[in-house]
C-alpha cells in the first residue's frame, strides 16, 4: 500500500516558492521541499490530486493557485518504512499573499 503525496512547483514572476521542513519532521527534516502534502480520501470525485494540492497550498501558504500541470512522479520509502508515491504539478500563483509558517520560507 502506498501513501500518495502531491507537491506544487508554485511559480510567480519566474520565481519558485519552496519551504523548509522543520528539523523535527519524521521525513526529510531540515530539507527544502516544494509545498504540498498527503492526499486525503474524498469519496468519488474528479481531479482528486489537483483539488488536494490546491487545498494543501492554501492551508500551508494562504495562496490560491491555478493552471496545474503534471510534471513528474517518484516513489520513495520514509524512514519509518511507509511507501510513498510523490506527484509534482507546476502551478501559477493566482492570488493571495504568502503566509509562511516558521518552518517555511520563500526563496
mmCIF file of N, CA and C in Angstrom:
data_model
loop_
_atom_site.group_PDB
_atom_site.id
_atom_site.type_symbol
_atom_site.label_atom_id
_atom_site.label_comp_id
_atom_site.label_asym_id
_atom_site.label_seq_id
_atom_site.Cartn_x
_atom_site.Cartn_y
_atom_site.Cartn_z
ATOM 1 N N UNK A 1 0.846 -1.169 0.000
ATOM 2 C CA UNK A 1 0.000 0.000 0.000
ATOM 3 C C UNK A 1 0.895 1.237 0.000
ATOM 4 N N UNK A 2 0.506 2.243 -0.763
ATOM 5 C CA UNK A 2 1.256 3.485 -0.863
ATOM 6 C C UNK A 2 0.479 4.632 -0.244
ATOM 7 N N UNK A 3 1.201 5.545 0.373
ATOM 8 C CA UNK A 3 0.646 6.860 0.685
ATOM 9 C C UNK A 3 0.869 7.690 -0.573
ATOM 10 N N UNK A 4 -0.044 8.589 -0.882
ATOM 11 C CA UNK A 4 0.087 9.431 -2.067
ATOM 12 C C UNK A 4 0.305 10.867 -1.613
ATOM 13 N N UNK A 5 1.356 11.467 -2.128
ATOM 14 C CA UNK A 5 1.720 12.831 -1.793
ATOM 15 C C UNK A 5 1.693 13.669 -3.066
ATOM 16 N N UNK A 6 1.210 14.922 -2.955
ATOM 17 C CA UNK A 6 1.225 15.851 -4.087
ATOM 18 C C UNK A 6 2.019 17.091 -3.681
ATOM 19 N N UNK A 7 2.767 17.636 -4.638
ATOM 20 C CA UNK A 7 3.550 18.836 -4.394
ATOM 21 C C UNK A 7 3.368 19.808 -5.547
ATOM 22 N N UNK A 8 3.445 21.099 -5.225
ATOM 23 C CA UNK A 8 3.281 22.127 -6.234
ATOM 24 C C UNK A 8 4.547 22.924 -6.449
ATOM 25 N N UNK A 9 4.928 23.042 -7.693
ATOM 26 C CA UNK A 9 6.003 23.928 -8.113
ATOM 27 C C UNK A 9 5.318 25.265 -8.388
ATOM 28 N N UNK A 10 5.222 26.114 -7.356
ATOM 29 C CA UNK A 10 4.445 27.355 -7.425
ATOM 30 C C UNK A 10 5.310 28.438 -8.050
ATOM 31 N N UNK A 11 4.827 28.980 -9.168
ATOM 32 C CA UNK A 11 5.615 29.935 -9.943
ATOM 33 C C UNK A 11 4.922 31.295 -9.984
ATOM 34 N N UNK A 12 5.726 32.347 -9.756
ATOM 35 C CA UNK A 12 5.247 33.726 -9.900
ATOM 36 C C UNK A 12 6.438 34.585 -10.315
ATOM 37 N N UNK A 13 6.289 35.307 -11.407
ATOM 38 C CA UNK A 13 7.344 36.196 -11.897
ATOM 39 C C UNK A 13 8.688 35.470 -12.031
ATOM 40 N N UNK A 14 8.640 34.262 -12.579
ATOM 41 C CA UNK A 14 9.837 33.443 -12.809
ATOM 42 C C UNK A 14 10.567 33.067 -11.520
ATOM 43 N N UNK A 15 9.855 33.084 -10.389
ATOM 44 C CA UNK A 15 10.406 32.640 -9.111
ATOM 45 C C UNK A 15 9.571 31.479 -8.610
ATOM 46 N N UNK A 16 10.183 30.633 -7.786
ATOM 47 C CA UNK A 16 9.523 29.443 -7.254
ATOM 48 C C UNK A 16 9.468 29.540 -5.735
ATOM 49 N N UNK A 17 8.310 29.197 -5.159
ATOM 50 C CA UNK A 17 8.157 29.167 -3.708
ATOM 51 C C UNK A 17 8.504 27.772 -3.210
ATOM 52 N N UNK A 18 9.446 27.708 -2.277
ATOM 53 C CA UNK A 18 9.781 26.437 -1.637
ATOM 54 C C UNK A 18 9.663 26.616 -0.133
ATOM 55 N N UNK A 19 9.745 25.532 0.587
ATOM 56 C CA UNK A 19 9.656 25.589 2.040
ATOM 57 C C UNK A 19 10.878 24.978 2.678
ATOM 58 N N UNK A 20 10.948 25.077 3.974
ATOM 59 C CA UNK A 20 11.978 24.365 4.736
ATOM 60 C C UNK A 20 11.248 23.557 5.791
ATOM 61 N N UNK A 21 11.469 22.241 5.757
ATOM 62 C CA UNK A 21 10.821 21.368 6.732
ATOM 63 C C UNK A 21 11.473 21.555 8.092
ATOM 64 N N UNK A 22 10.668 21.444 9.119
ATOM 65 C CA UNK A 22 11.169 21.512 10.481
ATOM 66 C C UNK A 22 12.192 20.391 10.698
ATOM 67 N N UNK A 23 13.189 20.657 11.504
ATOM 68 C CA UNK A 23 14.172 19.619 11.835
ATOM 69 C C UNK A 23 13.510 18.473 12.596
ATOM 70 N N UNK A 24 12.327 18.708 13.164
ATOM 71 C CA UNK A 24 11.613 17.685 13.936
ATOM 72 C C UNK A 24 10.750 16.774 13.068
ATOM 73 N N UNK A 25 10.644 17.068 11.763
ATOM 74 C CA UNK A 25 9.831 16.235 10.868
ATOM 75 C C UNK A 25 10.418 14.828 10.782
ATOM 76 N N UNK A 26 9.526 13.836 10.738
ATOM 77 C CA UNK A 26 9.971 12.445 10.622
ATOM 78 C C UNK A 26 10.699 12.219 9.303
ATOM 79 N N UNK A 27 10.152 12.761 8.222
ATOM 80 C CA UNK A 27 10.741 12.557 6.900
ATOM 81 C C UNK A 27 11.395 13.846 6.403
ATOM 82 N N UNK A 28 12.638 13.779 6.035
ATOM 83 C CA UNK A 28 13.366 14.866 5.382
ATOM 84 C C UNK A 28 13.427 16.135 6.232
ATOM 85 N N UNK A 29 13.626 15.987 7.540
ATOM 86 C CA UNK A 29 13.740 17.144 8.416
ATOM 87 C C UNK A 29 14.855 18.081 7.958
ATOM 88 N N UNK A 30 14.544 19.387 7.901
ATOM 89 C CA UNK A 30 15.515 20.396 7.508
ATOM 90 C C UNK A 30 15.691 20.567 6.011
ATOM 91 N N UNK A 31 15.057 19.734 5.220
ATOM 92 C CA UNK A 31 15.195 19.805 3.754
ATOM 93 C C UNK A 31 14.336 20.919 3.180
ATOM 94 N N UNK A 32 14.565 21.229 1.886
ATOM 95 C CA UNK A 32 13.857 22.300 1.187
ATOM 96 C C UNK A 32 12.906 21.703 0.156
ATOM 97 N N UNK A 33 11.669 21.407 0.557
ATOM 98 C CA UNK A 33 10.715 20.784 -0.368
ATOM 99 C C UNK A 33 9.844 21.800 -1.097
ATOM 100 N N UNK A 34 9.135 21.315 -2.081
ATOM 101 C CA UNK A 34 8.037 22.071 -2.664
ATOM 102 C C UNK A 34 6.886 22.033 -1.671
ATOM 103 N N UNK A 35 5.865 22.849 -1.887
ATOM 104 C CA UNK A 35 4.717 22.906 -0.974
ATOM 105 C C UNK A 35 3.697 21.841 -1.377
ATOM 106 N N UNK A 36 3.179 21.105 -0.408
ATOM 107 C CA UNK A 36 2.190 20.077 -0.699
ATOM 108 C C UNK A 36 1.902 19.234 0.517
ATOM 109 N N UNK A 37 1.373 18.032 0.268
ATOM 110 C CA UNK A 37 1.057 17.149 1.369
ATOM 111 C C UNK A 37 0.395 15.878 0.911
ATOM 112 N N UNK A 38 -0.060 15.112 1.867
ATOM 113 C CA UNK A 38 -0.659 13.813 1.616
ATOM 114 C C UNK A 38 -2.083 13.963 1.086
ATOM 115 N N UNK A 39 -2.426 13.149 0.103
ATOM 116 C CA UNK A 39 -3.770 13.157 -0.475
ATOM 117 C C UNK A 39 -4.727 12.519 0.522
ATOM 118 N N UNK A 40 -5.816 13.233 0.808
ATOM 119 C CA UNK A 40 -6.842 12.724 1.712
ATOM 120 C C UNK A 40 -7.970 12.105 0.901
ATOM 121 N N UNK A 41 -8.633 11.126 1.500
ATOM 122 C CA UNK A 41 -9.755 10.485 0.824
ATOM 123 C C UNK A 41 -10.859 11.498 0.586
ATOM 124 N N UNK A 42 -11.495 11.386 -0.573
ATOM 125 C CA UNK A 42 -12.552 12.330 -0.901
ATOM 126 C C UNK A 42 -13.777 11.665 -1.482
ATOM 127 N N UNK A 43 -13.914 10.366 -1.260
ATOM 128 C CA UNK A 43 -15.051 9.670 -1.850
ATOM 129 C C UNK A 43 -14.899 9.627 -3.357
ATOM 130 N N UNK A 44 -16.007 9.665 -4.047
ATOM 131 C CA UNK A 44 -15.982 9.680 -5.508
ATOM 132 C C UNK A 44 -15.891 11.120 -5.974
ATOM 133 N N UNK A 45 -14.777 11.471 -6.615
ATOM 134 C CA UNK A 45 -14.628 12.843 -7.083
ATOM 135 C C UNK A 45 -13.686 12.886 -8.277
ATOM 136 N N UNK A 46 -13.769 13.976 -9.013
ATOM 137 C CA UNK A 46 -12.866 14.217 -10.134
ATOM 138 C C UNK A 46 -11.715 15.093 -9.666
ATOM 139 N N UNK A 47 -10.594 15.003 -10.342
ATOM 140 C CA UNK A 47 -9.435 15.855 -10.069
ATOM 141 C C UNK A 47 -8.996 15.795 -8.612
ATOM 142 N N UNK A 48 -8.999 14.616 -8.024
ATOM 143 C CA UNK A 48 -8.680 14.466 -6.605
ATOM 144 C C UNK A 48 -7.266 14.932 -6.292
ATOM 145 N N UNK A 49 -6.302 14.669 -7.162
ATOM 146 C CA UNK A 49 -4.927 15.103 -6.903
ATOM 147 C C UNK A 49 -4.821 16.621 -6.931
ATOM 148 N N UNK A 50 -5.392 17.225 -7.960
ATOM 149 C CA UNK A 50 -5.340 18.671 -8.120
ATOM 150 C C UNK A 50 -6.062 19.391 -6.984
ATOM 151 N N UNK A 51 -7.242 18.895 -6.616
ATOM 152 C CA UNK A 51 -8.004 19.525 -5.539
ATOM 153 C C UNK A 51 -7.290 19.409 -4.202
ATOM 154 N N UNK A 52 -6.674 18.265 -3.936
ATOM 155 C CA UNK A 52 -5.911 18.102 -2.701
ATOM 156 C C UNK A 52 -4.710 19.036 -2.683
ATOM 157 N N UNK A 53 -4.038 19.188 -3.816
ATOM 158 C CA UNK A 53 -2.880 20.076 -3.869
ATOM 159 C C UNK A 53 -3.297 21.527 -3.633
ATOM 160 N N UNK A 54 -4.374 21.962 -4.268
ATOM 161 C CA UNK A 54 -4.856 23.332 -4.048
ATOM 162 C C UNK A 54 -5.173 23.566 -2.574
ATOM 163 N N UNK A 55 -5.810 22.582 -1.929
ATOM 164 C CA UNK A 55 -6.139 22.690 -0.510
ATOM 165 C C UNK A 55 -4.880 22.773 0.341
ATOM 166 N N UNK A 56 -3.909 21.901 0.074
ATOM 167 C CA UNK A 56 -2.659 21.892 0.841
ATOM 168 C C UNK A 56 -1.916 23.218 0.706
ATOM 169 N N UNK A 57 -1.852 23.743 -0.515
ATOM 170 C CA UNK A 57 -1.156 25.017 -0.739
ATOM 171 C C UNK A 57 -1.866 26.144 0.002
ATOM 172 N N UNK A 58 -3.196 26.162 -0.035
ATOM 173 C CA UNK A 58 -3.953 27.191 0.684
ATOM 174 C C UNK A 58 -3.716 27.070 2.188
ATOM 175 N N UNK A 59 -3.747 25.840 2.722
ATOM 176 C CA UNK A 59 -3.540 25.636 4.157
ATOM 177 C C UNK A 59 -2.139 26.047 4.592
ATOM 178 N N UNK A 60 -1.133 25.740 3.798
ATOM 179 C CA UNK A 60 0.253 25.964 4.202
ATOM 180 C C UNK A 60 0.776 27.356 3.883
ATOM 181 N N UNK A 61 0.172 28.044 2.899
ATOM 182 C CA UNK A 61 0.732 29.328 2.476
ATOM 183 C C UNK A 61 -0.286 30.449 2.371
ATOM 184 N N UNK A 62 -1.580 30.131 2.307
ATOM 185 C CA UNK A 62 -2.594 31.149 2.099
ATOM 186 C C UNK A 62 -2.733 31.573 0.646
ATOM 187 N N UNK A 63 -2.136 30.819 -0.269
ATOM 188 C CA UNK A 63 -2.167 31.165 -1.686
ATOM 189 C C UNK A 63 -3.219 30.369 -2.440
ATOM 190 N N UNK A 64 -3.813 31.021 -3.435
ATOM 191 C CA UNK A 64 -4.680 30.338 -4.388
ATOM 192 C C UNK A 64 -3.869 30.143 -5.660
ATOM 193 N N UNK A 65 -3.879 28.922 -6.196
ATOM 194 C CA UNK A 65 -3.130 28.614 -7.414
ATOM 195 C C UNK A 65 -4.071 28.098 -8.488
ATOM 196 N N UNK A 66 -3.619 28.167 -9.734
ATOM 197 C CA UNK A 66 -4.389 27.604 -10.841
ATOM 198 C C UNK A 66 -3.432 27.104 -11.905
ATOM 199 N N UNK A 67 -3.996 26.648 -13.016
ATOM 200 C CA UNK A 67 -3.219 26.174 -14.161
ATOM 201 C C UNK A 67 -2.250 25.054 -13.769
ATOM 202 N N UNK A 68 -2.764 24.075 -13.022
ATOM 203 C CA UNK A 68 -1.931 22.952 -12.601
ATOM 204 C C UNK A 68 -1.607 22.058 -13.789
ATOM 205 N N UNK A 69 -0.330 21.696 -13.911
ATOM 206 C CA UNK A 69 0.125 20.821 -14.987
ATOM 207 C C UNK A 69 1.050 19.766 -14.405
ATOM 208 N N UNK A 70 0.775 18.519 -14.769
ATOM 209 C CA UNK A 70 1.589 17.407 -14.301
ATOM 210 C C UNK A 70 3.041 17.585 -14.730
ATOM 211 N N UNK A 71 3.973 17.344 -13.795
ATOM 212 C CA UNK A 71 5.406 17.428 -14.091
ATOM 213 C C UNK A 71 6.038 16.042 -14.068
ATOM 214 N N UNK A 72 5.966 15.359 -12.920
ATOM 215 C CA UNK A 72 6.530 14.014 -12.819
ATOM 216 C C UNK A 72 6.040 13.311 -11.554
ATOM 217 N N UNK A 73 6.474 12.059 -11.399
ATOM 218 C CA UNK A 73 6.184 11.328 -10.176
ATOM 219 C C UNK A 73 7.381 10.483 -9.804
ATOM 220 N N UNK A 74 7.530 10.253 -8.521
ATOM 221 C CA UNK A 74 8.600 9.417 -7.993
ATOM 222 C C UNK A 74 8.023 8.581 -6.860
ATOM 223 N N UNK A 75 8.796 7.635 -6.403
ATOM 224 C CA UNK A 75 8.402 6.884 -5.216
ATOM 225 C C UNK A 75 9.598 6.815 -4.277
ATOM 226 N N UNK A 76 9.295 6.701 -3.003
ATOM 227 C CA UNK A 76 10.355 6.571 -2.002
ATOM 228 C C UNK A 76 9.776 5.884 -0.777
ATOM 229 N N UNK A 77 10.650 5.484 0.121
ATOM 230 C CA UNK A 77 10.249 4.865 1.381
ATOM 231 C C UNK A 77 10.738 5.773 2.500
ATOM 232 N N UNK A 78 9.833 6.147 3.408
ATOM 233 C CA UNK A 78 10.216 7.008 4.525
ATOM 234 C C UNK A 78 11.070 6.228 5.518
ATOM 235 N N UNK A 79 11.651 6.970 6.438
ATOM 236 C CA UNK A 79 12.485 6.345 7.471
ATOM 237 C C UNK A 79 11.702 5.335 8.301
ATOM 238 N N UNK A 80 10.371 5.530 8.406
ATOM 239 C CA UNK A 80 9.537 4.603 9.185
ATOM 240 C C UNK A 80 9.019 3.439 8.351
ATOM 241 N N UNK A 81 9.390 3.389 7.052
ATOM 242 C CA UNK A 81 9.004 2.270 6.208
ATOM 243 C C UNK A 81 7.748 2.471 5.369
ATOM 244 N N UNK A 82 7.181 3.679 5.356
ATOM 245 C CA UNK A 82 5.999 3.952 4.547
ATOM 246 C C UNK A 82 6.393 4.149 3.085
ATOM 247 N N UNK A 83 5.745 3.417 2.185
ATOM 248 C CA UNK A 83 5.966 3.591 0.754
ATOM 249 C C UNK A 83 5.127 4.771 0.273
ATOM 250 N N UNK A 84 5.766 5.703 -0.439
ATOM 251 C CA UNK A 84 5.091 6.931 -0.864
ATOM 252 C C UNK A 84 5.240 7.109 -2.365
ATOM 253 N N UNK A 85 4.144 7.473 -3.013
ATOM 254 C CA UNK A 85 4.192 7.942 -4.403
ATOM 255 C C UNK A 85 4.058 9.453 -4.328
ATOM 256 N N UNK A 86 5.011 10.163 -4.915
ATOM 257 C CA UNK A 86 5.021 11.618 -4.893
ATOM 258 C C UNK A 86 4.750 12.138 -6.305
ATOM 259 N N UNK A 87 3.738 12.997 -6.436
ATOM 260 C CA UNK A 87 3.329 13.522 -7.735
ATOM 261 C C UNK A 87 3.486 15.037 -7.710
ATOM 262 N N UNK A 88 4.212 15.576 -8.696
ATOM 263 C CA UNK A 88 4.501 17.009 -8.753
ATOM 264 C C UNK A 88 3.732 17.661 -9.896
ATOM 265 N N UNK A 89 3.128 18.809 -9.583
ATOM 266 C CA UNK A 89 2.451 19.646 -10.569
ATOM 267 C C UNK A 89 3.096 21.025 -10.550
ATOM 268 N N UNK A 90 3.238 21.651 -11.716
ATOM 269 C CA UNK A 90 3.575 23.071 -11.731
ATOM 270 C C UNK A 90 2.249 23.815 -11.612
ATOM 271 N N UNK A 91 2.273 24.993 -11.022
ATOM 272 C CA UNK A 91 1.058 25.786 -10.885
ATOM 273 C C UNK A 91 1.421 27.259 -10.796
ATOM 274 N N UNK A 92 0.468 28.092 -11.160
ATOM 275 C CA UNK A 92 0.678 29.530 -11.144
ATOM 276 C C UNK A 92 0.067 30.135 -9.887
ATOM 277 N N UNK A 93 0.780 31.056 -9.285
ATOM 278 C CA UNK A 93 0.334 31.819 -8.120
ATOM 279 C C UNK A 93 -0.758 32.740 -8.599
ATOM 280 N N UNK A 94 -2.017 32.454 -8.261
ATOM 281 C CA UNK A 94 -3.160 33.222 -8.741
ATOM 282 C C UNK A 94 -3.441 34.426 -7.850
ATOM 283 N N UNK A 95 -3.530 34.191 -6.541
ATOM 284 C CA UNK A 95 -3.835 35.291 -5.633
ATOM 285 C C UNK A 95 -3.397 34.949 -4.225
ATOM 286 N N UNK A 96 -3.363 35.989 -3.410
ATOM 287 C CA UNK A 96 -3.006 35.830 -2.009
ATOM 288 C C UNK A 96 -1.587 36.279 -1.736
ATOM 289 N N UNK A 97 -1.359 36.605 -0.480
ATOM 290 C CA UNK A 97 -0.020 36.937 -0.005
ATOM 291 C C UNK A 97 0.447 35.752 0.820
ATOM 292 N N UNK A 98 1.601 35.232 0.485
ATOM 293 C CA UNK A 98 2.103 34.047 1.174
ATOM 294 C C UNK A 98 2.231 34.309 2.664
ATOM 295 N N UNK A 99 1.546 33.495 3.449
ATOM 296 C CA UNK A 99 1.684 33.496 4.894
ATOM 297 C C UNK A 99 2.549 32.294 5.197
ATOM 298 N N UNK A 100 3.776 32.560 5.570
ATOM 299 C CA UNK A 100 4.745 31.488 5.678
ATOM 300 C C UNK A 100 4.963 31.137 7.146
ATOM 301 N N UNK A 101 4.562 29.920 7.563
ATOM 302 C CA UNK A 101 4.812 29.495 8.945
ATOM 303 C C UNK A 101 6.315 29.470 9.230
ATOM 304 N N UNK A 102 6.680 29.370 10.463
ATOM 305 C CA UNK A 102 8.089 29.438 10.860
ATOM 306 C C UNK A 102 8.920 28.328 10.231
ATOM 307 N N UNK A 103 8.313 27.232 9.776
ATOM 308 C CA UNK A 103 9.097 26.141 9.174
ATOM 309 C C UNK A 103 9.098 26.212 7.651
ATOM 310 N N UNK A 104 8.611 27.320 7.054
ATOM 311 C CA UNK A 104 8.655 27.538 5.610
ATOM 312 C C UNK A 104 9.182 28.939 5.350
ATOM 313 N N UNK A 105 9.780 29.121 4.219
ATOM 314 C CA UNK A 105 10.193 30.472 3.840
ATOM 315 C C UNK A 105 10.217 30.584 2.333
ATOM 316 N N UNK A 106 9.936 31.784 1.782
ATOM 317 C CA UNK A 106 10.003 31.963 0.329
ATOM 318 C C UNK A 106 11.451 32.036 -0.123
ATOM 319 N N UNK A 107 11.701 31.603 -1.330
ATOM 320 C CA UNK A 107 13.062 31.618 -1.873
ATOM 321 C C UNK A 107 13.046 32.127 -3.281
#
